[in-house]
Amino acid sequence: MNEFIGQAIKQLRKSAYLSQEQLAHQLNSSTGRISNIERGSAMPSVRLLSEIAVVIGLPVSNIILLAEYLAEQTDLALKDVPSSYIVVQQRVMSSYNGLLPRDQRLVSELMESMKRCD
C-alpha cells in the first residue's frame, strides 16, 4: 500500500502545483523524505499524512481513496499481463522514479523520439 499512498500524494501534490521542495519546506521536512514517500520506499506517519493533506488542501480521506483507486486499477491491469513482464516493468519504473526530475524529462524525451522512429 506504501507505493499507492505515495503515488496518490505525488498526483495530488502536482495537481496543487507544488514541487517536492515546496511541499517539504511547508512541512518542515526534507525533499528526500517526500521523494521516499512518493516512491513507496517509506510510509508517512499519520501525523505527516494529515499535514500533507492540509498543505494540499484536501482531507486525508481523499488521499486514501485515491490510493485505493490506484491499487484497484493496478490489480485490474495486472490480471492480463505475464508476471515476468510485470517484474521488468516494476524495475524500470523504480529506476525511473529514482531519477532527478530533469533526468526523468530526458528519458521521457528519448522515449518519445523512439516512438516517432517506429
mmCIF file of N, CA and C in Angstrom:
data_model
loop_
_atom_site.group_PDB
_atom_site.id
_atom_site.type_symbol
_atom_site.label_atom_id
_atom_site.label_comp_id
_atom_site.label_asym_id
_atom_site.label_seq_id
_atom_site.Cartn_x
_atom_site.Cartn_y
_atom_site.Cartn_z
ATOM 1 N N MET A 1 0.829 -1.208 0.000
ATOM 2 C CA MET A 1 0.000 0.000 0.000
ATOM 3 C C MET A 1 0.867 1.263 0.000
ATOM 4 N N ASN A 2 2.134 1.145 0.484
ATOM 5 C CA ASN A 2 3.034 2.299 0.507
ATOM 6 C C ASN A 2 3.110 2.985 -0.845
ATOM 7 N N GLU A 3 3.326 2.179 -1.896
ATOM 8 C CA GLU A 3 3.517 2.780 -3.213
ATOM 9 C C GLU A 3 2.279 3.530 -3.679
ATOM 10 N N PHE A 4 1.084 3.046 -3.315
ATOM 11 C CA PHE A 4 -0.133 3.708 -3.774
ATOM 12 C C PHE A 4 -0.409 4.986 -2.974
ATOM 13 N N ILE A 5 -0.090 4.969 -1.685
ATOM 14 C CA ILE A 5 -0.186 6.211 -0.895
ATOM 15 C C ILE A 5 0.773 7.227 -1.493
ATOM 16 N N GLY A 6 1.986 6.775 -1.796
ATOM 17 C CA GLY A 6 2.986 7.667 -2.391
ATOM 18 C C GLY A 6 2.551 8.212 -3.742
ATOM 19 N N GLN A 7 1.995 7.335 -4.585
ATOM 20 C CA GLN A 7 1.517 7.778 -5.901
ATOM 21 C C GLN A 7 0.390 8.790 -5.749
ATOM 22 N N ALA A 8 -0.494 8.543 -4.788
ATOM 23 C CA ALA A 8 -1.610 9.468 -4.557
ATOM 24 C C ALA A 8 -1.077 10.823 -4.105
ATOM 25 N N ILE A 9 -0.130 10.812 -3.176
ATOM 26 C CA ILE A 9 0.446 12.067 -2.694
ATOM 27 C C ILE A 9 1.113 12.808 -3.852
ATOM 28 N N LYS A 10 1.851 12.083 -4.663
ATOM 29 C CA LYS A 10 2.540 12.708 -5.797
ATOM 30 C C LYS A 10 1.535 13.347 -6.758
ATOM 31 N N GLN A 11 0.485 12.607 -7.120
ATOM 32 C CA GLN A 11 -0.514 13.158 -8.045
ATOM 33 C C GLN A 11 -1.199 14.387 -7.460
ATOM 34 N N LEU A 12 -1.558 14.296 -6.191
ATOM 35 C CA LEU A 12 -2.254 15.420 -5.559
ATOM 36 C C LEU A 12 -1.320 16.615 -5.370
ATOM 37 N N ARG A 13 -0.052 16.351 -5.050
ATOM 38 C CA ARG A 13 0.928 17.428 -4.915
ATOM 39 C C ARG A 13 1.071 18.169 -6.244
ATOM 40 N N LYS A 14 1.198 17.398 -7.316
ATOM 41 C CA LYS A 14 1.344 18.013 -8.639
ATOM 42 C C LYS A 14 0.087 18.783 -9.034
ATOM 43 N N SER A 15 -1.073 18.241 -8.701
ATOM 44 C CA SER A 15 -2.313 18.947 -9.045
ATOM 45 C C SER A 15 -2.459 20.234 -8.244
ATOM 46 N N ALA A 16 -1.768 20.312 -7.101
ATOM 47 C CA ALA A 16 -1.760 21.543 -6.305
ATOM 48 C C ALA A 16 -0.620 22.467 -6.741
ATOM 49 N N TYR A 17 0.074 22.080 -7.830
ATOM 50 C CA TYR A 17 1.186 22.865 -8.377
ATOM 51 C C TYR A 17 2.303 23.089 -7.359
ATOM 52 N N LEU A 18 2.603 22.043 -6.610
ATOM 53 C CA LEU A 18 3.687 22.106 -5.635
ATOM 54 C C LEU A 18 4.821 21.189 -6.075
ATOM 55 N N SER A 19 6.040 21.657 -5.946
ATOM 56 C CA SER A 19 7.190 20.786 -6.169
ATOM 57 C C SER A 19 7.453 20.003 -4.880
ATOM 58 N N GLN A 20 8.273 18.985 -4.977
ATOM 59 C CA GLN A 20 8.660 18.262 -3.760
ATOM 60 C C GLN A 20 9.342 19.210 -2.783
ATOM 61 N N GLU A 21 10.157 20.109 -3.312
ATOM 62 C CA GLU A 21 10.865 21.061 -2.468
ATOM 63 C C GLU A 21 9.889 21.969 -1.721
ATOM 64 N N GLN A 22 8.886 22.457 -2.424
ATOM 65 C CA GLN A 22 7.902 23.343 -1.792
ATOM 66 C C GLN A 22 7.114 22.605 -0.716
ATOM 67 N N LEU A 23 6.689 21.377 -1.030
ATOM 68 C CA LEU A 23 5.947 20.597 -0.047
ATOM 69 C C LEU A 23 6.816 20.319 1.172
ATOM 70 N N ALA A 24 8.045 19.902 0.941
ATOM 71 C CA ALA A 24 8.958 19.611 2.048
ATOM 72 C C ALA A 24 9.154 20.850 2.921
ATOM 73 N N HIS A 25 9.332 21.998 2.273
ATOM 74 C CA HIS A 25 9.538 23.243 3.021
ATOM 75 C C HIS A 25 8.327 23.562 3.906
ATOM 76 N N GLN A 26 7.127 23.429 3.331
ATOM 77 C CA GLN A 26 5.914 23.736 4.098
ATOM 78 C C GLN A 26 5.691 22.753 5.244
ATOM 79 N N LEU A 27 6.243 21.546 5.097
ATOM 80 C CA LEU A 27 6.089 20.531 6.148
ATOM 81 C C LEU A 27 7.268 20.524 7.116
ATOM 82 N N ASN A 28 8.236 21.413 6.859
ATOM 83 C CA ASN A 28 9.468 21.417 7.650
ATOM 84 C C ASN A 28 10.115 20.036 7.613
ATOM 85 N N SER A 29 10.161 19.482 6.420
ATOM 86 C CA SER A 29 10.715 18.150 6.189
ATOM 87 C C SER A 29 11.781 18.266 5.104
ATOM 88 N N SER A 30 12.266 17.120 4.639
ATOM 89 C CA SER A 30 13.287 17.135 3.585
ATOM 90 C C SER A 30 12.695 16.650 2.265
ATOM 91 N N THR A 31 13.300 17.104 1.194
ATOM 92 C CA THR A 31 12.887 16.653 -0.133
ATOM 93 C C THR A 31 13.095 15.150 -0.262
ATOM 94 N N GLY A 32 14.177 14.644 0.315
ATOM 95 C CA GLY A 32 14.447 13.205 0.277
ATOM 96 C C GLY A 32 13.342 12.394 0.927
ATOM 97 N N ARG A 33 12.823 12.894 2.022
ATOM 98 C CA ARG A 33 11.727 12.182 2.716
ATOM 99 C C ARG A 33 10.476 12.159 1.842
ATOM 100 N N ILE A 34 10.161 13.291 1.234
ATOM 101 C CA ILE A 34 8.992 13.361 0.351
ATOM 102 C C ILE A 34 9.193 12.416 -0.827
ATOM 103 N N SER A 35 10.375 12.427 -1.399
ATOM 104 C CA SER A 35 10.690 11.540 -2.520
ATOM 105 C C SER A 35 10.521 10.076 -2.125
ATOM 106 N N ASN A 36 11.036 9.702 -0.962
ATOM 107 C CA ASN A 36 10.905 8.318 -0.488
ATOM 108 C C ASN A 36 9.445 7.919 -0.311
ATOM 109 N N ILE A 37 8.648 8.825 0.193
ATOM 110 C CA ILE A 37 7.220 8.538 0.381
ATOM 111 C C ILE A 37 6.553 8.368 -0.981
ATOM 112 N N GLU A 38 6.830 9.277 -1.900
ATOM 113 C CA GLU A 38 6.187 9.216 -3.222
ATOM 114 C C GLU A 38 6.600 7.975 -4.003
ATOM 115 N N ARG A 39 7.811 7.485 -3.786
ATOM 116 C CA ARG A 39 8.274 6.280 -4.477
ATOM 117 C C ARG A 39 7.819 5.003 -3.782
ATOM 118 N N GLY A 40 7.230 5.142 -2.599
ATOM 119 C CA GLY A 40 6.769 3.964 -1.869
ATOM 120 C C GLY A 40 7.854 3.329 -1.024
ATOM 121 N N SER A 41 8.997 3.991 -0.901
ATOM 122 C CA SER A 41 10.094 3.465 -0.087
ATOM 123 C C SER A 41 9.858 3.705 1.400
ATOM 124 N N ALA A 42 8.995 4.655 1.699
ATOM 125 C CA ALA A 42 8.678 4.973 3.097
ATOM 126 C C ALA A 42 7.195 5.298 3.194
ATOM 127 N N MET A 43 6.649 5.053 4.351
ATOM 128 C CA MET A 43 5.240 5.347 4.605
ATOM 129 C C MET A 43 5.174 6.553 5.534
ATOM 130 N N PRO A 44 4.364 7.547 5.198
ATOM 131 C CA PRO A 44 4.268 8.696 6.104
ATOM 132 C C PRO A 44 3.536 8.306 7.388
ATOM 133 N N SER A 45 3.919 8.937 8.473
ATOM 134 C CA SER A 45 3.180 8.736 9.720
ATOM 135 C C SER A 45 1.788 9.332 9.543
ATOM 136 N N VAL A 46 0.900 8.990 10.438
ATOM 137 C CA VAL A 46 -0.457 9.539 10.381
ATOM 138 C C VAL A 46 -0.388 11.056 10.503
ATOM 139 N N ARG A 47 0.491 11.528 11.368
ATOM 140 C CA ARG A 47 0.636 12.975 11.555
ATOM 141 C C ARG A 47 1.123 13.639 10.265
ATOM 142 N N LEU A 48 2.160 13.070 9.655
ATOM 143 C CA LEU A 48 2.680 13.656 8.424
ATOM 144 C C LEU A 48 1.641 13.590 7.311
ATOM 145 N N LEU A 49 0.914 12.483 7.227
ATOM 146 C CA LEU A 49 -0.133 12.357 6.216
ATOM 147 C C LEU A 49 -1.182 13.449 6.394
ATOM 148 N N SER A 50 -1.557 13.714 7.629
ATOM 149 C CA SER A 50 -2.553 14.768 7.866
ATOM 150 C C SER A 50 -1.979 16.147 7.547
ATOM 151 N N GLU A 51 -0.688 16.350 7.802
ATOM 152 C CA GLU A 51 -0.051 17.627 7.467
ATOM 153 C C GLU A 51 0.037 17.806 5.944
ATOM 154 N N ILE A 52 0.341 16.715 5.240
ATOM 155 C CA ILE A 52 0.370 16.772 3.774
ATOM 156 C C ILE A 52 -1.015 17.153 3.252
ATOM 157 N N ALA A 53 -2.033 16.544 3.805
ATOM 158 C CA ALA A 53 -3.407 16.833 3.376
ATOM 159 C C ALA A 53 -3.749 18.310 3.574
ATOM 160 N N VAL A 54 -3.322 18.864 4.696
ATOM 161 C CA VAL A 54 -3.599 20.283 4.962
ATOM 162 C C VAL A 54 -2.910 21.161 3.915
ATOM 163 N N VAL A 55 -1.634 20.868 3.630
ATOM 164 C CA VAL A 55 -0.892 21.674 2.652
ATOM 165 C C VAL A 55 -1.523 21.558 1.269
ATOM 166 N N ILE A 56 -1.922 20.347 0.893
ATOM 167 C CA ILE A 56 -2.530 20.135 -0.422
ATOM 168 C C ILE A 56 -3.947 20.719 -0.467
ATOM 169 N N GLY A 57 -4.589 20.810 0.695
ATOM 170 C CA GLY A 57 -5.928 21.392 0.763
ATOM 171 C C GLY A 57 -7.052 20.386 0.605
ATOM 172 N N LEU A 58 -6.772 19.134 1.001
ATOM 173 C CA LEU A 58 -7.771 18.069 0.906
ATOM 174 C C LEU A 58 -7.811 17.286 2.206
ATOM 175 N N PRO A 59 -8.933 16.630 2.480
ATOM 176 C CA PRO A 59 -8.961 15.754 3.655
ATOM 177 C C PRO A 59 -8.101 14.510 3.424
ATOM 178 N N VAL A 60 -7.594 13.946 4.496
ATOM 179 C CA VAL A 60 -6.784 12.728 4.426
ATOM 180 C C VAL A 60 -7.546 11.625 3.700
ATOM 181 N N SER A 61 -8.845 11.581 3.898
ATOM 182 C CA SER A 61 -9.644 10.526 3.263
ATOM 183 C C SER A 61 -9.521 10.556 1.746
ATOM 184 N N ASN A 62 -9.346 11.736 1.156
ATOM 185 C CA ASN A 62 -9.175 11.817 -0.299
ATOM 186 C C ASN A 62 -7.877 11.162 -0.749
ATOM 187 N N ILE A 63 -6.816 11.331 0.042
ATOM 188 C CA ILE A 63 -5.541 10.698 -0.282
ATOM 189 C C ILE A 63 -5.699 9.178 -0.231
ATOM 190 N N ILE A 64 -6.351 8.703 0.805
ATOM 191 C CA ILE A 64 -6.535 7.256 0.972
ATOM 192 C C ILE A 64 -7.445 6.698 -0.122
ATOM 193 N N LEU A 65 -8.505 7.409 -0.446
ATOM 194 C CA LEU A 65 -9.406 6.951 -1.516
ATOM 195 C C LEU A 65 -8.684 6.888 -2.863
ATOM 196 N N LEU A 66 -7.858 7.883 -3.149
ATOM 197 C CA LEU A 66 -7.101 7.866 -4.402
ATOM 198 C C LEU A 66 -6.113 6.695 -4.394
ATOM 199 N N ALA A 67 -5.463 6.446 -3.269
ATOM 200 C CA ALA A 67 -4.530 5.319 -3.163
ATOM 201 C C ALA A 67 -5.254 3.995 -3.397
ATOM 202 N N GLU A 68 -6.441 3.848 -2.824
ATOM 203 C CA GLU A 68 -7.223 2.624 -3.028
ATOM 204 C C GLU A 68 -7.624 2.481 -4.493
ATOM 205 N N TYR A 69 -8.003 3.582 -5.114
ATOM 206 C CA TYR A 69 -8.367 3.555 -6.529
ATOM 207 C C TYR A 69 -7.168 3.134 -7.377
ATOM 208 N N LEU A 70 -6.008 3.704 -7.113
ATOM 209 C CA LEU A 70 -4.800 3.352 -7.863
ATOM 210 C C LEU A 70 -4.451 1.875 -7.691
ATOM 211 N N ALA A 71 -4.605 1.380 -6.473
ATOM 212 C CA ALA A 71 -4.328 -0.040 -6.216
ATOM 213 C C ALA A 71 -5.301 -0.918 -6.992
ATOM 214 N N GLU A 72 -6.557 -0.535 -6.987
ATOM 215 C CA GLU A 72 -7.577 -1.303 -7.707
ATOM 216 C C GLU A 72 -7.308 -1.302 -9.209
ATOM 217 N N GLN A 73 -6.948 -0.150 -9.750
ATOM 218 C CA GLN A 73 -6.661 -0.057 -11.187
ATOM 219 C C GLN A 73 -5.439 -0.899 -11.552
ATOM 220 N N THR A 74 -4.461 -0.912 -10.680
ATOM 221 C CA THR A 74 -3.260 -1.723 -10.915
ATOM 222 C C THR A 74 -3.613 -3.200 -10.897
ATOM 223 N N ASP A 75 -4.437 -3.606 -9.928
ATOM 224 C CA ASP A 75 -4.860 -5.014 -9.855
ATOM 225 C C ASP A 75 -5.586 -5.433 -11.131
ATOM 226 N N LEU A 76 -6.467 -4.574 -11.619
ATOM 227 C CA LEU A 76 -7.210 -4.898 -12.839
ATOM 228 C C LEU A 76 -6.275 -4.992 -14.036
ATOM 229 N N ALA A 77 -5.333 -4.084 -14.124
ATOM 230 C CA ALA A 77 -4.412 -4.065 -15.262
ATOM 231 C C ALA A 77 -3.461 -5.255 -15.247
ATOM 232 N N LEU A 78 -3.130 -5.740 -14.064
ATOM 233 C CA LEU A 78 -2.151 -6.819 -13.948
ATOM 234 C C LEU A 78 -2.727 -8.201 -14.220
ATOM 235 N N LYS A 79 -4.023 -8.335 -14.232
ATOM 236 C CA LYS A 79 -4.634 -9.656 -14.405
ATOM 237 C C LYS A 79 -4.297 -10.291 -15.749
ATOM 238 N N ASP A 80 -4.080 -9.476 -16.778
ATOM 239 C CA ASP A 80 -3.836 -9.998 -18.122
ATOM 240 C C ASP A 80 -2.380 -9.899 -18.569
ATOM 241 N N VAL A 81 -1.481 -9.567 -17.657
ATOM 242 C CA VAL A 81 -0.083 -9.362 -18.029
ATOM 243 C C VAL A 81 0.772 -10.495 -17.468
ATOM 244 N N PRO A 82 1.671 -11.064 -18.275
ATOM 245 C CA PRO A 82 2.557 -12.117 -17.760
ATOM 246 C C PRO A 82 3.407 -11.590 -16.601
ATOM 247 N N SER A 83 3.654 -12.430 -15.604
ATOM 248 C CA SER A 83 4.363 -11.985 -14.403
ATOM 249 C C SER A 83 5.792 -11.531 -14.700
ATOM 250 N N SER A 84 6.475 -12.135 -15.669
ATOM 251 C CA SER A 84 7.843 -11.713 -15.974
ATOM 252 C C SER A 84 7.872 -10.275 -16.489
ATOM 253 N N TYR A 85 6.864 -9.901 -17.258
ATOM 254 C CA TYR A 85 6.772 -8.534 -17.767
ATOM 255 C C TYR A 85 6.553 -7.561 -16.614
ATOM 256 N N ILE A 86 5.735 -7.940 -15.655
ATOM 257 C CA ILE A 86 5.436 -7.086 -14.508
ATOM 258 C C ILE A 86 6.707 -6.806 -13.708
ATOM 259 N N VAL A 87 7.522 -7.836 -13.498
ATOM 260 C CA VAL A 87 8.758 -7.664 -12.740
ATOM 261 C C VAL A 87 9.682 -6.679 -13.456
ATOM 262 N N VAL A 88 9.827 -6.840 -14.755
ATOM 263 C CA VAL A 88 10.687 -5.942 -15.535
ATOM 264 C C VAL A 88 10.134 -4.525 -15.476
ATOM 265 N N GLN A 89 8.833 -4.395 -15.653
ATOM 266 C CA GLN A 89 8.217 -3.068 -15.627
ATOM 267 C C GLN A 89 8.420 -2.402 -14.268
ATOM 268 N N GLN A 90 8.283 -3.142 -13.184
ATOM 269 C CA GLN A 90 8.470 -2.577 -11.851
ATOM 270 C C GLN A 90 9.905 -2.101 -11.653
ATOM 271 N N ARG A 91 10.856 -2.876 -12.149
ATOM 272 C CA ARG A 91 12.263 -2.478 -12.029
ATOM 273 C C ARG A 91 12.553 -1.220 -12.829
ATOM 274 N N VAL A 92 12.012 -1.164 -14.036
ATOM 275 C CA VAL A 92 12.230 0.014 -14.869
ATOM 276 C C VAL A 92 11.607 1.244 -14.214
ATOM 277 N N MET A 93 10.376 1.122 -13.740
ATOM 278 C CA MET A 93 9.701 2.260 -13.119
ATOM 279 C C MET A 93 10.395 2.680 -11.826
ATOM 280 N N SER A 94 10.888 1.727 -11.081
ATOM 281 C CA SER A 94 11.620 2.049 -9.861
ATOM 282 C C SER A 94 12.872 2.854 -10.188
ATOM 283 N N SER A 95 13.579 2.433 -11.210
ATOM 284 C CA SER A 95 14.772 3.172 -11.633
ATOM 285 C C SER A 95 14.396 4.565 -12.127
ATOM 286 N N TYR A 96 13.342 4.646 -12.935
ATOM 287 C CA TYR A 96 12.892 5.932 -13.469
ATOM 288 C C TYR A 96 12.490 6.875 -12.339
ATOM 289 N N ASN A 97 11.714 6.371 -11.380
ATOM 290 C CA ASN A 97 11.245 7.204 -10.275
ATOM 291 C C ASN A 97 12.386 7.680 -9.384
ATOM 292 N N GLY A 98 13.501 6.966 -9.410
ATOM 293 C CA GLY A 98 14.656 7.364 -8.625
ATOM 294 C C GLY A 98 15.493 8.459 -9.275
ATOM 295 N N LEU A 99 15.169 8.801 -10.508
ATOM 296 C CA LEU A 99 15.922 9.837 -11.222
ATOM 297 C C LEU A 99 15.506 11.229 -10.770
ATOM 298 N N LEU A 100 16.402 12.170 -10.959
ATOM 299 C CA LEU A 100 16.054 13.570 -10.730
ATOM 300 C C LEU A 100 15.039 13.992 -11.787
ATOM 301 N N PRO A 101 14.198 14.984 -11.495
ATOM 302 C CA PRO A 101 13.179 15.404 -12.471
ATOM 303 C C PRO A 101 13.752 15.749 -13.843
ATOM 304 N N ARG A 102 14.897 16.413 -13.888
ATOM 305 C CA ARG A 102 15.469 16.768 -15.194
ATOM 306 C C ARG A 102 15.875 15.519 -15.959
ATOM 307 N N ASP A 103 16.365 14.492 -15.244
ATOM 308 C CA ASP A 103 16.738 13.243 -15.896
ATOM 309 C C ASP A 103 15.504 12.469 -16.351
ATOM 310 N N GLN A 104 14.417 12.562 -15.573
ATOM 311 C CA GLN A 104 13.162 11.936 -15.986
ATOM 312 C C GLN A 104 12.680 12.567 -17.291
ATOM 313 N N ARG A 105 12.808 13.899 -17.401
ATOM 314 C CA ARG A 105 12.398 14.577 -18.634
ATOM 315 C C ARG A 105 13.233 14.100 -19.816
ATOM 316 N N LEU A 106 14.540 13.937 -19.597
ATOM 317 C CA LEU A 106 15.401 13.458 -20.674
ATOM 318 C C LEU A 106 15.002 12.066 -21.130
ATOM 319 N N VAL A 107 14.722 11.188 -20.183
ATOM 320 C CA VAL A 107 14.304 9.821 -20.524
ATOM 321 C C VAL A 107 12.978 9.872 -21.281
ATOM 322 N N SER A 108 12.049 10.691 -20.816
ATOM 323 C CA SER A 108 10.752 10.814 -21.492
ATOM 324 C C SER A 108 10.920 11.323 -22.916
ATOM 325 N N GLU A 109 11.783 12.315 -23.086
ATOM 326 C CA GLU A 109 12.030 12.845 -24.429
ATOM 327 C C GLU A 109 12.650 11.779 -25.328
ATOM 328 N N LEU A 110 13.565 11.007 -24.773
ATOM 329 C CA LEU A 110 14.188 9.927 -25.538
ATOM 330 C C LEU A 110 13.144 8.902 -25.964
ATOM 331 N N MET A 111 12.257 8.526 -25.047
ATOM 332 C CA MET A 111 11.213 7.551 -25.362
ATOM 333 C C MET A 111 10.284 8.094 -26.448
ATOM 334 N N GLU A 112 9.939 9.380 -26.358
ATOM 335 C CA GLU A 112 9.078 9.987 -27.378
ATOM 336 C C GLU A 112 9.757 9.968 -28.739
ATOM 337 N N SER A 113 11.047 10.280 -28.761
ATOM 338 C CA SER A 113 11.758 10.274 -30.049
ATOM 339 C C SER A 113 11.854 8.853 -30.615
ATOM 340 N N MET A 114 11.959 7.871 -29.741
ATOM 341 C CA MET A 114 11.989 6.482 -30.205
ATOM 342 C C MET A 114 10.642 6.076 -30.791
ATOM 343 N N LYS A 115 9.551 6.561 -30.219
ATOM 344 C CA LYS A 115 8.219 6.266 -30.754
ATOM 345 C C LYS A 115 8.062 6.829 -32.165
ATOM 346 N N ARG A 116 8.615 8.024 -32.388
ATOM 347 C CA ARG A 116 8.497 8.662 -33.696
ATOM 348 C C ARG A 116 9.298 7.920 -34.747
ATOM 349 N N CYS A 117 10.317 7.169 -34.329
ATOM 350 C CA CYS A 117 11.159 6.421 -35.270
ATOM 351 C C CYS A 117 10.497 5.126 -35.738
ATOM 352 N N ASP A 118 9.485 4.664 -35.023
ATOM 353 C CA ASP A 118 8.804 3.408 -35.389
ATOM 354 C C ASP A 118 8.071 3.509 -36.687
#
